[in-house]
């Protein structure tokens, strides 16, 4: 198959329109159309269903688009490695992590990374879904369990526990619980157990729910849980890393917490020599060392 025709096919399939693909490729709509017809003829297959609102891939088109997508990601990876300088850090780095860790821990620390590497462009993708690193859906992942995908370099960063926190104002008004049975006198703020989250957090919530909280607020991410706690709505189930940036939170029912949750950083083997990945990995490790040092100074570990 002609590489140039495949490139044009991929752009059309991605855009769903001959016109939009032509704009992206700096080609006329007629030129794009000719290339698609020629590709279809060479394959003796129809790749698109045409209708008034655009183009839809046929079954054969879907198969080819899967292949060109994989090729595109591999080429992007190769281009990224070629662009990487041995001494400079620049260009785009796609980082994926969970919504909670990304909003509550990582994003507030990114100014330090940009201060050191002003030409770096970070695309932060916050998803509970585990993105496919070998297929280049992202360059680096920080996840709350060890990745199972092959061909990944992985490093354990730290351990997190889900614990219970409340604001001082809430406790002054409603009293401080001393044991898990006291949750029956309070409003519990937590992630819904049906929401995507680590198993340890879900198990802790299930244990608390068995003690019949007086009232309940469920949110589908920890950022929302934190906002509820900060606004004096109740006692929240939160990861323990929030204590560094929100020191006014009060840790309550200290014997009630989740099992350890390991935090891993991972990236594809093919990015082993990427300067962007190395810079990001060093940055995260330095921030975790500083985080633990501060917690030790506060007597929290």
mmCIF file with all atom_site columns, C-alpha atoms in Angstrom, residues 1 3 6 9-14 39 43 47-48 57-75 132 134-137:
data_model
loop_
_atom_site.group_PDB
_atom_site.id
_atom_site.type_symbol
_atom_site.label_atom_id
_atom_site.label_alt_id
_atom_site.label_comp_id
_atom_site.label_asym_id
_atom_site.label_entity_id
_atom_site.label_seq_id
_atom_site.pdbx_PDB_ins_code
_atom_site.Cartn_x
_atom_site.Cartn_y
_atom_site.Cartn_z
_atom_site.occupancy
_atom_site.B_iso_or_equiv
_atom_site.pdbx_formal_charge
_atom_site.auth_seq_id
_atom_site.auth_comp_id
_atom_site.auth_asym_id
_atom_site.auth_atom_id
_atom_site.pdbx_PDB_model_num
ATOM 1  C CA . UNK A 1 1   ? 0.000   0.000  0.000  1.00 0.00 ? 1   UNK A CA 1
ATOM 2  C CA . UNK A 1 3   ? 2.289   5.295  2.410  1.00 0.00 ? 3   UNK A CA 1
ATOM 3  C CA . UNK A 1 6   ? -2.472  5.720  3.992  1.00 0.00 ? 6   UNK A CA 1
ATOM 4  C CA . UNK A 1 9   ? -6.816  7.949  4.638  1.00 0.00 ? 9   UNK A CA 1
ATOM 5  C CA . UNK A 1 10  ? -5.864  8.294  8.319  1.00 0.00 ? 10  UNK A CA 1
ATOM 6  C CA . UNK A 1 11  ? -6.486  12.044 8.248  1.00 0.00 ? 11  UNK A CA 1
ATOM 7  C CA . UNK A 1 12  ? -9.905  11.561 6.615  1.00 0.00 ? 12  UNK A CA 1
ATOM 8  C CA . UNK A 1 13  ? -10.916 8.819  9.047  1.00 0.00 ? 13  UNK A CA 1
ATOM 9  C CA . UNK A 1 14  ? -9.779  10.929 11.989 1.00 0.00 ? 14  UNK A CA 1
ATOM 10 C CA . UNK A 1 39  ? -6.721  3.423  -2.163 1.00 0.00 ? 39  UNK A CA 1
ATOM 11 C CA . UNK A 1 43  ? -7.692  -2.762 -1.867 1.00 0.00 ? 43  UNK A CA 1
ATOM 12 C CA . UNK A 1 47  ? -13.518 2.181  3.233  1.00 0.00 ? 47  UNK A CA 1
ATOM 13 C CA . UNK A 1 48  ? -16.171 4.831  3.918  1.00 0.00 ? 48  UNK A CA 1
ATOM 14 C CA . UNK A 1 57  ? -15.878 3.975  8.323  1.00 0.00 ? 57  UNK A CA 1
ATOM 15 C CA . UNK A 1 58  ? -16.951 0.619  6.954  1.00 0.00 ? 58  UNK A CA 1
ATOM 16 C CA . UNK A 1 59  ? -15.860 -2.571 8.699  1.00 0.00 ? 59  UNK A CA 1
ATOM 17 C CA . UNK A 1 60  ? -12.880 -2.733 6.333  1.00 0.00 ? 60  UNK A CA 1
ATOM 18 C CA . UNK A 1 61  ? -12.175 0.950  7.013  1.00 0.00 ? 61  UNK A CA 1
ATOM 19 C CA . UNK A 1 62  ? -12.179 0.334  10.770 1.00 0.00 ? 62  UNK A CA 1
ATOM 20 C CA . UNK A 1 63  ? -9.573  -2.419 10.338 1.00 0.00 ? 63  UNK A CA 1
ATOM 21 C CA . UNK A 1 64  ? -7.343  -0.140 8.295  1.00 0.00 ? 64  UNK A CA 1
ATOM 22 C CA . UNK A 1 65  ? -7.832  2.792  10.683 1.00 0.00 ? 65  UNK A CA 1
ATOM 23 C CA . UNK A 1 66  ? -6.746  0.605  13.622 1.00 0.00 ? 66  UNK A CA 1
ATOM 24 C CA . UNK A 1 67  ? -3.574  -0.201 11.713 1.00 0.00 ? 67  UNK A CA 1
ATOM 25 C CA . UNK A 1 68  ? -2.834  3.410  10.684 1.00 0.00 ? 68  UNK A CA 1
ATOM 26 C CA . UNK A 1 69  ? -3.520  4.596  14.249 1.00 0.00 ? 69  UNK A CA 1
ATOM 27 C CA . UNK A 1 70  ? -0.946  2.165  15.611 1.00 0.00 ? 70  UNK A CA 1
ATOM 28 C CA . UNK A 1 71  ? 1.508   3.270  12.911 1.00 0.00 ? 71  UNK A CA 1
ATOM 29 C CA . UNK A 1 72  ? 0.892   6.928  13.724 1.00 0.00 ? 72  UNK A CA 1
ATOM 30 C CA . UNK A 1 73  ? 1.576   6.393  17.415 1.00 0.00 ? 73  UNK A CA 1
ATOM 31 C CA . UNK A 1 74  ? 4.771   4.501  16.693 1.00 0.00 ? 74  UNK A CA 1
ATOM 32 C CA . UNK A 1 75  ? 5.920   7.245  14.336 1.00 0.00 ? 75  UNK A CA 1
ATOM 33 C CA . UNK A 1 132 ? -2.385  2.045  26.876 1.00 0.00 ? 132 UNK A CA 1
ATOM 34 C CA . UNK A 1 134 ? 2.751   0.795  24.608 1.00 0.00 ? 134 UNK A CA 1
ATOM 35 C CA . UNK A 1 135 ? 0.175   2.058  22.082 1.00 0.00 ? 135 UNK A CA 1
ATOM 36 C CA . UNK A 1 136 ? 1.230   5.631  22.965 1.00 0.00 ? 136 UNK A CA 1
ATOM 37 C CA . UNK A 1 137 ? -2.073  6.832  24.381 1.00 0.00 ? 137 UNK A CA 1
#
